[in-house]
């Protein structure tokens, strides 16, 4: 083909048809440019197909991460509800409640939660250069979820709320003989301080503060679970739309 075009150019020059040669040369350049543009377009199209396939796999990984989050949040919500129930039992104690039940409630308040989303898939999405190939509604929902429950955010909340309250509660009970072991707060062997503790204004104040913290924590966990479920619905609708 190259020899064919070269022969045409040579014939035009030999016959001194410079005007036709110039027109032909321009036409040949235009054809070359069109060929390059087509090649670039095809290459870009192929790259977009590859990127879309990569993004689809990442979205599926995010879906798996969100399912894990929902399972974990279900456990955390259940534990939070149990903790609030223990606090309520101590604040509204019945005189007939046994020592064992009181001790179970006291040690059952000694815990804290710390939720950070599973973000293996999102870390890949955040670094991908072609996220614009995904619908804005999808990426906005996902990004808002992971930014809203990021490590940095939860570290601040834990420091200012849950962990501070946890330490305050623990330190009070250690002062009155509750031992701390690897598994957590243990029941004391000496129960002589138990009646004083459950009626102490300081302890009651700590419990009320704990209830406020745990109520807020429970609300956050339930919001996070709802947010994760909404993201799962958005992702499922997207995956259905491309199949």
CSV table of N, CA, C and O in Angstrom, one decimal, residues 46-125:
chain,number,residue,atom,x,y,z
A,46,UNK,N,-10.8,1.1,24.4
A,46,UNK,CA,-10.3,-0.1,25.1
A,46,UNK,C,-9.9,0.1,26.5
A,46,UNK,O,-10.2,-0.7,27.4
A,47,UNK,N,-9.2,1.3,26.7
A,47,UNK,CA,-8.8,1.6,28.1
A,47,UNK,C,-10.0,1.8,29.0
A,47,UNK,O,-10.0,1.4,30.2
A,48,UNK,N,-11.0,2.5,28.5
A,48,UNK,CA,-12.2,2.7,29.3
A,48,UNK,C,-12.9,1.4,29.6
A,48,UNK,O,-13.4,1.3,30.7
A,49,UNK,N,-13.0,0.5,28.7
A,49,UNK,CA,-13.5,-0.8,29.0
A,49,UNK,C,-12.8,-1.5,30.1
A,49,UNK,O,-13.3,-2.1,31.0
A,50,UNK,N,-11.4,-1.5,30.0
A,50,UNK,CA,-10.6,-2.1,31.0
A,50,UNK,C,-10.8,-1.4,32.4
A,50,UNK,O,-11.0,-2.1,33.4
A,51,UNK,N,-10.9,-0.1,32.4
A,51,UNK,CA,-11.1,0.7,33.6
A,51,UNK,C,-12.5,0.4,34.2
A,51,UNK,O,-12.6,0.2,35.4
A,52,UNK,N,-13.5,0.3,33.3
A,52,UNK,CA,-14.9,-0.1,33.8
A,52,UNK,C,-14.9,-1.4,34.5
A,52,UNK,O,-15.5,-1.6,35.5
A,53,UNK,N,-14.2,-2.4,33.9
A,53,UNK,CA,-14.1,-3.7,34.4
A,53,UNK,C,-13.4,-3.7,35.8
A,53,UNK,O,-13.8,-4.4,36.8
A,54,UNK,N,-12.3,-2.9,35.9
A,54,UNK,CA,-11.6,-2.8,37.2
A,54,UNK,C,-12.5,-2.1,38.2
A,54,UNK,O,-12.6,-2.6,39.4
A,55,UNK,N,-13.2,-1.1,37.8
A,55,UNK,CA,-14.1,-0.4,38.8
A,55,UNK,C,-15.3,-1.3,39.2
A,55,UNK,O,-15.7,-1.2,40.4
A,56,UNK,N,-15.8,-2.1,38.3
A,56,UNK,CA,-16.8,-3.0,38.7
A,56,UNK,C,-16.4,-4.0,39.8
A,56,UNK,O,-17.1,-4.3,40.7
A,57,UNK,N,-15.2,-4.5,39.6
A,57,UNK,CA,-14.6,-5.4,40.6
A,57,UNK,C,-14.4,-4.7,41.9
A,57,UNK,O,-14.6,-5.3,43.0
A,58,UNK,N,-14.0,-3.4,41.9
A,58,UNK,CA,-13.8,-2.7,43.1
A,58,UNK,C,-15.1,-2.4,43.8
A,58,UNK,O,-15.2,-2.6,45.0
A,59,UNK,N,-16.1,-2.1,43.0
A,59,UNK,CA,-17.5,-1.9,43.6
A,59,UNK,C,-18.0,-3.2,44.3
A,59,UNK,O,-18.6,-3.1,45.3
A,60,UNK,N,-17.7,-4.3,43.6
A,60,UNK,CA,-18.1,-5.6,44.2
A,60,UNK,C,-17.4,-5.8,45.6
A,60,UNK,O,-17.9,-6.4,46.5
A,61,UNK,N,-16.1,-5.4,45.6
A,61,UNK,CA,-15.3,-5.6,46.8
A,61,UNK,C,-15.9,-4.6,47.9
A,61,UNK,O,-15.9,-5.0,49.1
A,62,UNK,N,-16.3,-3.4,47.5
A,62,UNK,CA,-16.9,-2.5,48.5
A,62,UNK,C,-18.2,-3.1,49.0
A,62,UNK,O,-18.5,-3.0,50.2
A,63,UNK,N,-18.9,-3.8,48.1
A,63,UNK,CA,-20.2,-4.4,48.6
A,63,UNK,C,-19.9,-5.5,49.6
A,63,UNK,O,-20.6,-5.5,50.7
A,64,UNK,N,-18.8,-6.3,49.4
A,64,UNK,CA,-18.5,-7.3,50.4
A,64,UNK,C,-18.1,-6.6,51.7
A,64,UNK,O,-18.4,-7.1,52.8
A,65,UNK,N,-17.3,-5.5,51.6
A,65,UNK,CA,-16.9,-4.8,52.8
A,65,UNK,C,-18.1,-4.3,53.6
A,65,UNK,O,-18.1,-4.3,54.8
A,66,UNK,N,-19.1,-3.7,52.9
A,66,UNK,CA,-20.3,-3.2,53.5
A,66,UNK,C,-21.1,-4.3,54.2
A,66,UNK,O,-21.7,-4.1,55.3
A,67,UNK,N,-21.1,-5.5,53.6
A,67,UNK,CA,-21.8,-6.6,54.2
A,67,UNK,C,-21.2,-7.0,55.5
A,67,UNK,O,-21.8,-7.3,56.5
A,68,UNK,N,-19.8,-6.9,55.6
A,68,UNK,CA,-19.1,-7.2,56.8
A,68,UNK,C,-19.4,-6.1,57.8
A,68,UNK,O,-19.5,-6.4,59.0
A,69,UNK,N,-19.5,-4.9,57.4
A,69,UNK,CA,-19.8,-3.8,58.3
A,69,UNK,C,-21.1,-3.9,58.9
A,69,UNK,O,-21.3,-3.7,60.1
A,70,UNK,N,-22.1,-4.3,58.1
A,70,UNK,CA,-23.5,-4.5,58.7
A,70,UNK,C,-23.5,-5.6,59.7
A,70,UNK,O,-24.1,-5.5,60.8
A,71,UNK,N,-22.8,-6.7,59.5
A,71,UNK,CA,-22.7,-7.8,60.4
A,71,UNK,C,-22.0,-7.3,61.7
A,71,UNK,O,-22.5,-7.7,62.8
A,72,UNK,N,-20.9,-6.6,61.6
A,72,UNK,CA,-20.2,-6.1,62.8
A,72,UNK,C,-21.0,-5.1,63.5
A,72,UNK,O,-21.1,-5.1,64.8
A,73,UNK,N,-21.7,-4.2,62.8
A,73,UNK,CA,-22.6,-3.2,63.5
A,73,UNK,C,-23.7,-3.9,64.2
A,73,UNK,O,-24.1,-3.4,65.3
A,74,UNK,N,-24.3,-4.9,63.7
A,74,UNK,CA,-25.3,-5.7,64.4
A,74,UNK,C,-24.8,-6.1,65.7
A,74,UNK,O,-25.5,-6.0,66.7
A,75,UNK,N,-23.6,-6.7,65.8
A,75,UNK,CA,-23.0,-7.1,67.0
A,75,UNK,C,-22.8,-6.0,68.0
A,75,UNK,O,-23.1,-6.1,69.2
A,76,UNK,N,-22.3,-4.9,67.4
A,76,UNK,CA,-22.0,-3.7,68.3
A,76,UNK,C,-23.2,-3.1,68.8
A,76,UNK,O,-23.3,-2.6,70.0
A,77,UNK,N,-24.3,-3.0,68.0
A,77,UNK,CA,-25.5,-2.5,68.5
A,77,UNK,C,-26.1,-3.3,69.6
A,77,UNK,O,-26.6,-2.8,70.6
A,78,UNK,N,-26.0,-4.7,69.4
A,78,UNK,CA,-26.5,-5.6,70.5
A,78,UNK,C,-25.8,-5.4,71.8
A,78,UNK,O,-26.3,-5.3,72.9
A,79,UNK,N,-24.4,-5.2,71.7
A,79,UNK,CA,-23.6,-5.0,72.9
A,79,UNK,C,-23.9,-3.7,73.5
A,79,UNK,O,-23.9,-3.6,74.7
A,80,UNK,N,-24.1,-2.7,72.7
A,80,UNK,CA,-24.5,-1.3,73.2
A,80,UNK,C,-25.8,-1.4,74.0
A,80,UNK,O,-26.0,-0.8,75.0
A,81,UNK,N,-26.8,-2.0,73.4
A,81,UNK,CA,-28.1,-2.2,74.0
A,81,UNK,C,-28.0,-2.9,75.4
A,81,UNK,O,-28.6,-2.5,76.4
A,82,UNK,N,-27.1,-3.9,75.4
A,82,UNK,CA,-26.9,-4.7,76.7
A,82,UNK,C,-26.3,-3.8,77.7
A,82,UNK,O,-26.6,-3.8,78.9
A,83,UNK,N,-25.3,-3.0,77.3
A,83,UNK,CA,-24.6,-2.1,78.2
A,83,UNK,C,-25.6,-1.0,78.8
A,83,UNK,O,-25.6,-0.8,80.0
A,84,UNK,N,-26.4,-0.4,77.9
A,84,UNK,CA,-27.4,0.5,78.4
A,84,UNK,C,-28.4,-0.1,79.3
A,84,UNK,O,-28.8,0.5,80.4
A,85,UNK,N,-28.8,-1.4,79.1
A,85,UNK,CA,-29.7,-2.1,80.0
A,85,UNK,C,-29.0,-2.3,81.3
A,85,UNK,O,-29.7,-2.2,82.4
A,86,UNK,N,-27.7,-2.6,81.3
A,86,UNK,CA,-27.0,-2.8,82.6
A,86,UNK,C,-27.0,-1.5,83.4
A,86,UNK,O,-27.2,-1.5,84.6
A,87,UNK,N,-26.8,-0.4,82.7
A,87,UNK,CA,-26.8,0.9,83.4
A,87,UNK,C,-28.1,1.2,83.9
A,87,UNK,O,-28.2,1.7,85.1
A,88,UNK,N,-29.2,1.0,83.2
A,88,UNK,CA,-30.5,1.2,83.6
A,88,UNK,C,-30.8,0.4,84.9
A,88,UNK,O,-31.5,0.9,85.8
A,89,UNK,N,-30.4,-0.9,84.9
A,89,UNK,CA,-30.6,-1.7,86.1
A,89,UNK,C,-29.9,-1.2,87.3
A,89,UNK,O,-30.5,-1.3,88.4
A,90,UNK,N,-28.7,-0.6,87.1
A,90,UNK,CA,-28.0,0.0,88.3
A,90,UNK,C,-28.6,1.3,88.7
A,90,UNK,O,-28.7,1.6,89.9
A,91,UNK,N,-29.1,2.1,87.8
A,91,UNK,CA,-29.7,3.4,88.2
A,91,UNK,C,-31.1,3.2,88.8
A,91,UNK,O,-31.6,4.0,89.6
A,92,UNK,N,-31.8,2.1,88.3
A,92,UNK,CA,-33.2,1.9,88.8
A,92,UNK,C,-33.2,0.6,89.6
A,92,UNK,O,-34.1,-0.3,89.4
A,93,UNK,N,-32.2,0.4,90.4
A,93,UNK,CA,-32.0,-0.9,91.1
A,93,UNK,C,-33.2,-1.2,92.0
A,93,UNK,O,-33.8,-0.4,92.6
A,94,UNK,N,-33.5,-2.5,92.0
A,94,UNK,CA,-34.5,-3.0,92.9
A,94,UNK,C,-33.8,-3.5,94.2
A,94,UNK,O,-32.8,-4.2,94.1
A,95,UNK,N,-34.4,-3.2,95.3
A,95,UNK,CA,-33.8,-3.7,96.6
A,95,UNK,C,-33.6,-5.2,96.6
A,95,UNK,O,-32.9,-5.7,97.4
A,96,UNK,N,-34.5,-5.9,95.8
A,96,UNK,CA,-34.4,-7.4,95.9
A,96,UNK,C,-33.4,-8.0,94.9
A,96,UNK,O,-33.2,-9.2,94.9
A,97,UNK,N,-32.7,-7.1,94.2
A,97,UNK,CA,-31.7,-7.6,93.2
A,97,UNK,C,-30.5,-8.3,94.0
A,97,UNK,O,-30.1,-7.8,95.0
A,98,UNK,N,-30.1,-9.4,93.5
A,98,UNK,CA,-29.0,-10.1,94.2
A,98,UNK,C,-27.6,-9.5,93.9
A,98,UNK,O,-27.5,-8.7,93.0
A,99,UNK,N,-26.7,-9.8,94.8
A,99,UNK,CA,-25.3,-9.3,94.6
A,99,UNK,C,-24.7,-9.8,93.3
A,99,UNK,O,-24.0,-9.0,92.6
A,100,UNK,N,-25.0,-11.0,92.9
A,100,UNK,CA,-24.4,-11.5,91.7
A,100,UNK,C,-25.0,-10.7,90.5
A,100,UNK,O,-24.2,-10.4,89.5
A,101,UNK,N,-26.3,-10.4,90.5
A,101,UNK,CA,-26.9,-9.6,89.4
A,101,UNK,C,-26.3,-8.2,89.4
A,101,UNK,O,-26.0,-7.6,88.3
A,102,UNK,N,-26.1,-7.6,90.6
A,102,UNK,CA,-25.5,-6.3,90.6
A,102,UNK,C,-24.1,-6.3,90.1
A,102,UNK,O,-23.7,-5.4,89.3
A,103,UNK,N,-23.3,-7.3,90.4
A,103,UNK,CA,-21.9,-7.4,89.9
A,103,UNK,C,-21.9,-7.7,88.4
A,103,UNK,O,-21.0,-7.1,87.7
A,104,UNK,N,-22.9,-8.4,87.9
A,104,UNK,CA,-22.9,-8.7,86.5
A,104,UNK,C,-23.2,-7.4,85.8
A,104,UNK,O,-22.6,-7.1,84.7
A,105,UNK,N,-24.1,-6.6,86.3
A,105,UNK,CA,-24.4,-5.3,85.7
A,105,UNK,C,-23.3,-4.3,85.7
A,105,UNK,O,-23.0,-3.6,84.8
A,106,UNK,N,-22.6,-4.3,86.9
A,106,UNK,CA,-21.4,-3.4,87.0
A,106,UNK,C,-20.3,-3.7,86.0
A,106,UNK,O,-19.8,-2.9,85.3
A,107,UNK,N,-19.9,-5.0,86.0
A,107,UNK,CA,-18.9,-5.4,85.1
A,107,UNK,C,-19.3,-5.4,83.6
A,107,UNK,O,-18.5,-5.2,82.7
A,108,UNK,N,-20.7,-5.5,83.4
A,108,UNK,CA,-21.2,-5.4,82.0
A,108,UNK,C,-21.2,-4.0,81.4
A,108,UNK,O,-21.4,-3.8,80.2
A,109,UNK,N,-21.0,-3.0,82.3
A,109,UNK,CA,-20.9,-1.6,81.8
A,109,UNK,C,-19.4,-1.3,81.4
A,109,UNK,O,-19.2,-0.3,80.6
A,110,UNK,N,-18.5,-2.1,81.8
A,110,UNK,CA,-17.1,-1.9,81.6
A,110,UNK,C,-16.7,-2.3,80.1
A,110,UNK,O,-16.1,-3.4,79.9
A,111,UNK,N,-17.0,-1.5,79.2
A,111,UNK,CA,-16.7,-1.8,77.8
A,111,UNK,C,-16.8,-0.5,77.0
A,111,UNK,O,-17.4,0.5,77.4
A,112,UNK,N,-16.2,-0.5,75.7
A,112,UNK,CA,-16.4,0.6,74.8
A,112,UNK,C,-16.4,0.1,73.4
A,112,UNK,O,-15.9,-1.0,73.1
A,113,UNK,N,-17.0,0.8,72.5
A,113,UNK,CA,-17.0,0.4,71.1
A,113,UNK,C,-16.2,1.4,70.3
A,113,UNK,O,-15.9,2.5,70.7
A,114,UNK,N,-15.8,0.9,69.1
A,114,UNK,CA,-15.0,1.6,68.2
A,114,UNK,C,-15.2,1.1,66.8
A,114,UNK,O,-14.7,0.1,66.4
A,115,UNK,N,-16.0,1.9,66.0
A,115,UNK,CA,-16.4,1.4,64.7
A,115,UNK,C,-15.6,2.2,63.6
A,115,UNK,O,-15.7,3.4,63.6
A,116,UNK,N,-14.9,1.5,62.8
A,116,UNK,CA,-14.3,2.0,61.6
A,116,UNK,C,-14.7,1.1,60.4
A,116,UNK,O,-14.5,-0.1,60.5
A,117,UNK,N,-15.2,1.7,59.3
A,117,UNK,CA,-15.6,0.8,58.2
A,117,UNK,C,-14.5,0.0,57.6
A,117,UNK,O,-13.3,0.4,57.7
A,118,UNK,N,-14.8,-1.2,57.1
A,118,UNK,CA,-13.9,-2.0,56.4
A,118,UNK,C,-13.7,-1.3,55.0
A,118,UNK,O,-14.6,-1.2,54.2
A,119,UNK,N,-12.4,-0.9,54.7
A,119,UNK,CA,-12.2,0.0,53.6
A,119,UNK,C,-11.2,-0.6,52.6
A,119,UNK,O,-10.6,0.2,51.9
A,120,UNK,N,-11.1,-1.9,52.4
A,120,UNK,CA,-10.2,-2.4,51.5
A,120,UNK,C,-10.6,-2.0,50.0
A,120,UNK,O,-9.7,-1.6,49.2
A,121,UNK,N,-11.8,-2.1,49.7
A,121,UNK,CA,-12.3,-1.8,48.4
A,121,UNK,C,-12.3,-0.3,48.2
A,121,UNK,O,-11.9,0.2,47.1
A,122,UNK,N,-12.7,0.5,49.2
A,122,UNK,CA,-12.7,1.9,49.0
A,122,UNK,C,-11.4,2.5,48.8
A,122,UNK,O,-11.2,3.5,48.1
A,123,UNK,N,-10.3,2.0,49.5
A,123,UNK,CA,-9.0,2.5,49.3
A,123,UNK,C,-8.5,2.3,47.8
A,123,UNK,O,-7.8,3.2,47.3
A,124,UNK,N,-9.0,1.3,47.2
A,124,UNK,CA,-8.7,1.1,45.8
A,124,UNK,C,-9.5,2.1,44.9
A,124,UNK,O,-8.9,2.6,43.9
A,125,UNK,N,-10.7,2.3,45.3
A,125,UNK,CA,-11.6,3.2,44.5
A,125,UNK,C,-11.0,4.6,44.6
A,125,UNK,O,-10.9,5.4,43.6
